[in-house]
Amino acid sequence: MLNYLWAGMIIVGVIFAAFTGKMPEVTNAALDSSKEAVTLCITMMGVMALWVGIMEIAKAAGMMESAARRLGPFIRFLFPDLPKNHPAREHIAANIIANVLGLGWAATPAGLKAMEELGKLEEDRRKGRMPGPVRARGIASNEMCTFLILNISSLQLIPVNVIAYRSQYGSVNPAAIVGAGIAATAVSTVAAVVYCKMMNGKRRI
């Protein structure tokens, strides 16, 4: 759908420029934007590489396992049917920690692994190997829905990516967004948790 939307906007823009005699401006804007996009991608690749590396070091040092244990009560509250020693717990904890630190890109690999493990858990439930509510094939489990919504709402204490964007575009004080970011993501996370608990309760009925 987004592909059609962007394609339509480009076509409309080109047609409008052709009728108004502004094709040179459109061409120059396209070239400048392409150059700017490449520069921004290189900047963000550096930021992503740095923090993904730090996350891997923390994992190798056992810090992620310790953090997962500390997040145990929170994870049990959000995922009451998730088995105690299931592999998805560590990936969920890593994803939450990365998101709290504002490392959205670093959180993605852990999020994908968590979803993969939750998918395996659902398959085991269908085969009777694991306890818990069983959904029809093709329907996401409570844990999958909760994790996805929590990942999207994403409480952030340090919005690293946004700060990098602001720095790239010449902001005088790139870190000024921190306070507003904490407030906005705290509200969205609380709303996500409340919504998930309400919907999980309805799905049990």
PDB file of C-alpha atoms in Angstrom:
ATOM      1  CA  MET A   1       0.000   0.000   0.000  1.00  0.00           C
ATOM      2  CA  LEU A   2       2.779   2.418   0.884  1.00  0.00           C
ATOM      3  CA  ASN A   3       4.460   1.687  -2.442  1.00  0.00           C
ATOM      4  CA  TYR A   4       1.332   2.790  -4.293  1.00  0.00           C
ATOM      5  CA  LEU A   5       1.019   5.859  -2.066  1.00  0.00           C
ATOM      6  CA  TRP A   6       4.597   7.005  -2.662  1.00  0.00           C
ATOM      7  CA  ALA A   7       4.411   6.218  -6.373  1.00  0.00           C
ATOM      8  CA  GLY A   8       1.200   8.231  -6.660  1.00  0.00           C
ATOM      9  CA  MET A   9       2.704  11.214  -4.836  1.00  0.00           C
ATOM     10  CA  ILE A  10       5.766  11.166  -7.115  1.00  0.00           C
ATOM     11  CA  ILE A  11       3.662  10.946 -10.272  1.00  0.00           C
ATOM     12  CA  VAL A  12       1.375  13.774  -9.152  1.00  0.00           C
ATOM     13  CA  GLY A  13       4.394  15.915  -8.252  1.00  0.00           C
ATOM     14  CA  VAL A  14       6.070  15.343 -11.617  1.00  0.00           C
ATOM     15  CA  ILE A  15       2.857  16.077 -13.544  1.00  0.00           C
ATOM     16  CA  PHE A  16       2.250  19.248 -11.501  1.00  0.00           C
ATOM     17  CA  ALA A  17       5.848  20.394 -12.087  1.00  0.00           C
ATOM     18  CA  ALA A  18       5.525  19.731 -15.831  1.00  0.00           C
ATOM     19  CA  PHE A  19       2.373  21.865 -16.109  1.00  0.00           C
ATOM     20  CA  THR A  20       3.771  24.692 -13.960  1.00  0.00           C
ATOM     21  CA  GLY A  21       7.205  24.789 -15.584  1.00  0.00           C
ATOM     22  CA  LYS A  22       9.084  23.709 -12.438  1.00  0.00           C
ATOM     23  CA  MET A  23      10.750  20.546 -13.699  1.00  0.00           C
ATOM     24  CA  PRO A  24      14.291  21.910 -13.061  1.00  0.00           C
ATOM     25  CA  GLU A  25      13.388  22.496  -9.400  1.00  0.00           C
ATOM     26  CA  VAL A  26      12.044  18.950  -9.116  1.00  0.00           C
ATOM     27  CA  THR A  27      15.199  17.505 -10.692  1.00  0.00           C
ATOM     28  CA  ASN A  28      17.472  19.502  -8.380  1.00  0.00           C
ATOM     29  CA  ALA A  29      15.402  18.542  -5.339  1.00  0.00           C
ATOM     30  CA  ALA A  30      15.591  14.853  -6.284  1.00  0.00           C
ATOM     31  CA  LEU A  31      19.382  14.989  -6.650  1.00  0.00           C
ATOM     32  CA  ASP A  32      19.880  16.943  -3.405  1.00  0.00           C
ATOM     33  CA  SER A  33      17.548  14.632  -1.494  1.00  0.00           C
ATOM     34  CA  SER A  34      19.345  11.545  -2.789  1.00  0.00           C
ATOM     35  CA  LYS A  35      22.692  12.932  -1.637  1.00  0.00           C
ATOM     36  CA  GLU A  36      21.236  13.852   1.759  1.00  0.00           C
ATOM     37  CA  ALA A  37      19.656  10.408   2.158  1.00  0.00           C
ATOM     38  CA  VAL A  38      22.976   8.650   1.536  1.00  0.00           C
ATOM     39  CA  THR A  39      24.746  10.936   4.046  1.00  0.00           C
ATOM     40  CA  LEU A  40      22.066  10.298   6.662  1.00  0.00           C
ATOM     41  CA  CYS A  41      22.230   6.529   6.114  1.00  0.00           C
ATOM     42  CA  ILE A  42      26.008   6.542   6.626  1.00  0.00           C
ATOM     43  CA  THR A  43      25.588   8.534   9.844  1.00  0.00           C
ATOM     44  CA  MET A  44      22.909   6.204  11.181  1.00  0.00           C
ATOM     45  CA  MET A  45      24.902   3.119  10.182  1.00  0.00           C
ATOM     46  CA  GLY A  46      27.695   4.338  12.428  1.00  0.00           C
ATOM     47  CA  VAL A  47      25.310   4.887  15.333  1.00  0.00           C
ATOM     48  CA  MET A  48      23.677   1.512  14.794  1.00  0.00           C
ATOM     49  CA  ALA A  49      27.008  -0.322  14.519  1.00  0.00           C
ATOM     50  CA  LEU A  50      28.237   1.269  17.750  1.00  0.00           C
ATOM     51  CA  TRP A  51      25.202   0.343  19.841  1.00  0.00           C
ATOM     52  CA  VAL A  52      24.668  -3.103  18.323  1.00  0.00           C
ATOM     53  CA  GLY A  53      28.305  -3.814  19.198  1.00  0.00           C
ATOM     54  CA  ILE A  54      27.753  -2.598  22.759  1.00  0.00           C
ATOM     55  CA  MET A  55      24.692  -4.839  23.055  1.00  0.00           C
ATOM     56  CA  GLU A  56      26.710  -7.842  21.838  1.00  0.00           C
ATOM     57  CA  ILE A  57      29.466  -7.103  24.362  1.00  0.00           C
ATOM     58  CA  ALA A  58      26.879  -6.829  27.132  1.00  0.00           C
ATOM     59  CA  LYS A  59      25.378 -10.145  26.047  1.00  0.00           C
ATOM     60  CA  ALA A  60      28.779 -11.877  25.999  1.00  0.00           C
ATOM     61  CA  ALA A  61      29.558 -10.473  29.459  1.00  0.00           C
ATOM     62  CA  GLY A  62      26.347 -11.909  30.885  1.00  0.00           C
ATOM     63  CA  MET A  63      24.803  -8.507  31.484  1.00  0.00           C
ATOM     64  CA  MET A  64      21.780  -9.299  29.320  1.00  0.00           C
ATOM     65  CA  GLU A  65      21.016 -12.439  31.341  1.00  0.00           C
ATOM     66  CA  SER A  66      21.243 -10.420  34.558  1.00  0.00           C
ATOM     67  CA  ALA A  67      18.966  -7.736  33.093  1.00  0.00           C
ATOM     68  CA  ALA A  68      16.506 -10.408  31.975  1.00  0.00           C
ATOM     69  CA  ARG A  69      16.326 -11.735  35.534  1.00  0.00           C
ATOM     70  CA  ARG A  70      15.739  -8.235  36.897  1.00  0.00           C
ATOM     71  CA  LEU A  71      12.983  -7.705  34.350  1.00  0.00           C
ATOM     72  CA  GLY A  72      11.461 -11.057  35.324  1.00  0.00           C
ATOM     73  CA  PRO A  73       8.562  -9.655  37.392  1.00  0.00           C
ATOM     74  CA  PHE A  74       7.655  -7.164  34.652  1.00  0.00           C
ATOM     75  CA  ILE A  75       7.798  -9.850  31.960  1.00  0.00           C
ATOM     76  CA  ARG A  76       5.707 -12.233  34.115  1.00  0.00           C
ATOM     77  CA  PHE A  77       3.122  -9.472  34.556  1.00  0.00           C
ATOM     78  CA  LEU A  78       2.891  -8.845  30.813  1.00  0.00           C
ATOM     79  CA  PHE A  79       3.244 -12.476  29.711  1.00  0.00           C
ATOM     80  CA  PRO A  80       1.621 -14.595  32.454  1.00  0.00           C
ATOM     81  CA  ASP A  81       1.298 -17.677  30.203  1.00  0.00           C
ATOM     82  CA  LEU A  82       4.913 -17.602  29.007  1.00  0.00           C
ATOM     83  CA  PRO A  83       6.845 -20.541  30.531  1.00  0.00           C
ATOM     84  CA  LYS A  84       9.389 -19.531  33.160  1.00  0.00           C
ATOM     85  CA  ASN A  85      12.577 -20.646  31.370  1.00  0.00           C
ATOM     86  CA  HIS A  86      11.428 -20.138  27.788  1.00  0.00           C
ATOM     87  CA  PRO A  87      14.098 -18.747  25.384  1.00  0.00           C
ATOM     88  CA  ALA A  88      11.765 -15.918  24.335  1.00  0.00           C
ATOM     89  CA  ARG A  89      12.190 -14.286  27.764  1.00  0.00           C
ATOM     90  CA  GLU A  90      15.819 -13.295  27.169  1.00  0.00           C
ATOM     91  CA  HIS A  91      15.068 -11.927  23.698  1.00  0.00           C
ATOM     92  CA  ILE A  92      12.086  -9.958  25.024  1.00  0.00           C
ATOM     93  CA  ALA A  93      14.261  -8.507  27.786  1.00  0.00           C
ATOM     94  CA  ALA A  94      16.989  -7.550  25.303  1.00  0.00           C
ATOM     95  CA  ASN A  95      14.419  -5.875  23.081  1.00  0.00           C
ATOM     96  CA  ILE A  96      12.938  -3.910  25.985  1.00  0.00           C
ATOM     97  CA  ILE A  97      16.373  -2.764  27.184  1.00  0.00           C
ATOM     98  CA  ALA A  98      17.424  -1.658  23.699  1.00  0.00           C
ATOM     99  CA  ASN A  99      14.173   0.246  23.226  1.00  0.00           C
ATOM    100  CA  VAL A 100      14.463   1.948  26.629  1.00  0.00           C
ATOM    101  CA  LEU A 101      17.930   3.143  25.609  1.00  0.00           C
ATOM    102  CA  GLY A 102      16.457   4.451  22.354  1.00  0.00           C
ATOM    103  CA  LEU A 103      18.306   1.921  20.195  1.00  0.00           C
ATOM    104  CA  GLY A 104      15.454   1.006  17.896  1.00  0.00           C
ATOM    105  CA  TRP A 105      17.675  -0.612  15.272  1.00  0.00           C
ATOM    106  CA  ALA A 106      19.613  -2.577  17.873  1.00  0.00           C
ATOM    107  CA  ALA A 107      16.290  -3.796  19.285  1.00  0.00           C
ATOM    108  CA  THR A 108      15.155  -5.234  15.957  1.00  0.00           C
ATOM    109  CA  PRO A 109      17.265  -8.451  15.942  1.00  0.00           C
ATOM    110  CA  ALA A 110      16.153  -9.316  19.487  1.00  0.00           C
ATOM    111  CA  GLY A 111      12.555  -8.547  18.555  1.00  0.00           C
ATOM    112  CA  LEU A 112      12.672 -10.851  15.535  1.00  0.00           C
ATOM    113  CA  LYS A 113      14.188 -13.661  17.611  1.00  0.00           C
ATOM    114  CA  ALA A 114      11.544 -13.158  20.308  1.00  0.00           C
ATOM    115  CA  MET A 115       8.754 -13.410  17.738  1.00  0.00           C
ATOM    116  CA  GLU A 116      10.362 -16.530  16.284  1.00  0.00           C
ATOM    117  CA  GLU A 117      10.480 -18.174  19.722  1.00  0.00           C
ATOM    118  CA  LEU A 118       6.896 -17.131  20.467  1.00  0.00           C
ATOM    119  CA  GLY A 119       5.869 -18.703  17.168  1.00  0.00           C
ATOM    120  CA  LYS A 120       7.573 -21.950  18.176  1.00  0.00           C
ATOM    121  CA  LEU A 121       5.805 -21.790  21.553  1.00  0.00           C
ATOM    122  CA  GLU A 122       2.439 -21.474  19.845  1.00  0.00           C
ATOM    123  CA  GLU A 123       3.241 -24.447  17.615  1.00  0.00           C
ATOM    124  CA  ASP A 124       4.213 -26.508  20.673  1.00  0.00           C
ATOM    125  CA  ARG A 125       0.905 -25.577  22.322  1.00  0.00           C
ATOM    126  CA  ARG A 126      -1.015 -26.797  19.301  1.00  0.00           C
ATOM    127  CA  LYS A 127       0.817 -30.113  19.525  1.00  0.00           C
ATOM    128  CA  GLY A 128       0.177 -30.364  23.259  1.00  0.00           C
ATOM    129  CA  ARG A 129       3.850 -30.062  24.242  1.00  0.00           C
ATOM    130  CA  MET A 130       3.416 -26.815  26.213  1.00  0.00           C
ATOM    131  CA  PRO A 131       0.586 -25.515  28.421  1.00  0.00           C
ATOM    132  CA  GLY A 132      -1.336 -22.349  27.651  1.00  0.00           C
ATOM    133  CA  PRO A 133      -4.236 -21.067  25.531  1.00  0.00           C
ATOM    134  CA  VAL A 134      -4.203 -22.334  21.957  1.00  0.00           C
ATOM    135  CA  ARG A 135      -5.212 -20.114  19.045  1.00  0.00           C
ATOM    136  CA  ALA A 136      -6.257 -21.215  15.594  1.00  0.00           C
ATOM    137  CA  ARG A 137      -3.450 -21.421  13.055  1.00  0.00           C
ATOM    138  CA  GLY A 138      -2.794 -18.011  11.510  1.00  0.00           C
ATOM    139  CA  ILE A 139      -4.011 -16.089  14.589  1.00  0.00           C
ATOM    140  CA  ALA A 140      -1.358 -14.393  16.730  1.00  0.00           C
ATOM    141  CA  SER A 141      -1.099 -15.492  20.355  1.00  0.00           C
ATOM    142  CA  ASN A 142      -1.622 -13.174  23.326  1.00  0.00           C
ATOM    143  CA  GLU A 143       2.147 -13.036  23.837  1.00  0.00           C
ATOM    144  CA  MET A 144       2.768 -12.047  20.215  1.00  0.00           C
ATOM    145  CA  CYS A 145       0.175  -9.252  20.303  1.00  0.00           C
ATOM    146  CA  THR A 146       1.402  -7.950  23.652  1.00  0.00           C
ATOM    147  CA  PHE A 147       5.038  -7.974  22.575  1.00  0.00           C
ATOM    148  CA  LEU A 148       4.291  -6.217  19.292  1.00  0.00           C
ATOM    149  CA  ILE A 149       2.264  -3.451  20.956  1.00  0.00           C
ATOM    150  CA  LEU A 150       4.860  -3.011  23.700  1.00  0.00           C
ATOM    151  CA  ASN A 151       7.618  -2.838  21.096  1.00  0.00           C
ATOM    152  CA  ILE A 152       5.762  -0.184  19.118  1.00  0.00           C
ATOM    153  CA  SER A 153       4.956   1.973  22.170  1.00  0.00           C
ATOM    154  CA  SER A 154       8.587   1.658  23.355  1.00  0.00           C
ATOM    155  CA  LEU A 155       9.466   3.675  26.461  1.00  0.00           C
ATOM    156  CA  GLN A 156      12.687   5.561  25.686  1.00  0.00           C
ATOM    157  CA  LEU A 157      14.977   7.245  28.189  1.00  0.00           C
ATOM    158  CA  ILE A 158      17.593   8.235  25.606  1.00  0.00           C
ATOM    159  CA  PRO A 159      16.210   8.614  22.052  1.00  0.00           C
ATOM    160  CA  VAL A 160      19.577   8.024  20.385  1.00  0.00           C
ATOM    161  CA  ASN A 161      18.212   7.816  16.847  1.00  0.00           C
ATOM    162  CA  VAL A 162      16.240  11.061  17.127  1.00  0.00           C
ATOM    163  CA  ILE A 163      19.235  12.834  18.649  1.00  0.00           C
ATOM    164  CA  ALA A 164      21.377  11.591  15.730  1.00  0.00           C
ATOM    165  CA  TYR A 165      18.798  12.864  13.230  1.00  0.00           C
ATOM    166  CA  ARG A 166      18.662  16.281  14.908  1.00  0.00           C
ATOM    167  CA  SER A 167      22.456  16.495  14.984  1.00  0.00           C
ATOM    168  CA  GLN A 168      22.659  15.558  11.304  1.00  0.00           C
ATOM    169  CA  TYR A 169      20.270  18.359  10.367  1.00  0.00           C
ATOM    170  CA  GLY A 170      22.127  21.013  12.358  1.00  0.00           C
ATOM    171  CA  SER A 171      20.102  21.286  15.559  1.00  0.00           C
ATOM    172  CA  VAL A 172      21.667  23.677  18.081  1.00  0.00           C
ATOM    173  CA  ASN A 173      20.743  21.350  20.961  1.00  0.00           C
ATOM    174  CA  PRO A 174      20.051  17.833  19.631  1.00  0.00           C
ATOM    175  CA  ALA A 175      19.469  16.395  23.118  1.00  0.00           C
ATOM    176  CA  ALA A 176      16.687  18.868  23.926  1.00  0.00           C
ATOM    177  CA  ILE A 177      14.195  16.233  22.773  1.00  0.00           C
ATOM    178  CA  VAL A 178      14.993  13.917  25.717  1.00  0.00           C
ATOM    179  CA  GLY A 179      12.399  15.294  28.173  1.00  0.00           C
ATOM    180  CA  ALA A 180       9.567  15.355  25.646  1.00  0.00           C
ATOM    181  CA  GLY A 181      10.564  11.915  24.396  1.00  0.00           C
ATOM    182  CA  ILE A 182      10.447  10.383  27.887  1.00  0.00           C
ATOM    183  CA  ALA A 183       7.031  11.916  28.581  1.00  0.00           C
ATOM    184  CA  ALA A 184       5.520  10.856  25.249  1.00  0.00           C
ATOM    185  CA  THR A 185       6.866   7.299  25.302  1.00  0.00           C
ATOM    186  CA  ALA A 186       5.946   6.826  28.984  1.00  0.00           C
ATOM    187  CA  VAL A 187       2.322   7.713  28.210  1.00  0.00           C
ATOM    188  CA  SER A 188       2.266   5.468  25.129  1.00  0.00           C
ATOM    189  CA  THR A 189       3.792   2.549  27.059  1.00  0.00           C
ATOM    190  CA  VAL A 190       1.326   2.836  29.942  1.00  0.00           C
ATOM    191  CA  ALA A 191      -1.546   2.993  27.444  1.00  0.00           C
ATOM    192  CA  ALA A 192      -0.131  -0.071  25.641  1.00  0.00           C
ATOM    193  CA  VAL A 193       0.172  -2.096  28.859  1.00  0.00           C
ATOM    194  CA  VAL A 194      -3.380  -1.217  29.962  1.00  0.00           C
ATOM    195  CA  TYR A 195      -4.775  -2.034  26.511  1.00  0.00           C
ATOM    196  CA  CYS A 196      -2.942  -5.369  26.345  1.00  0.00           C
ATOM    197  CA  LYS A 197      -4.152  -6.479  29.782  1.00  0.00           C
ATOM    198  CA  MET A 198      -7.742  -5.531  28.886  1.00  0.00           C
ATOM    199  CA  MET A 199      -7.666  -7.344  25.530  1.00  0.00           C
ATOM    200  CA  ASN A 200      -5.920 -10.413  26.962  1.00  0.00           C
ATOM    201  CA  GLY A 201      -8.692 -10.620  29.558  1.00  0.00           C
ATOM    202  CA  LYS A 202     -11.335 -10.515  26.832  1.00  0.00           C
ATOM    203  CA  ARG A 203      -9.555 -13.175  24.763  1.00  0.00           C
ATOM    204  CA  ARG A 204      -9.630 -15.520  27.749  1.00  0.00           C
ATOM    205  CA  ILE A 205     -13.414 -15.296  28.018  1.00  0.00           C
TER     206      ILE A 205
END
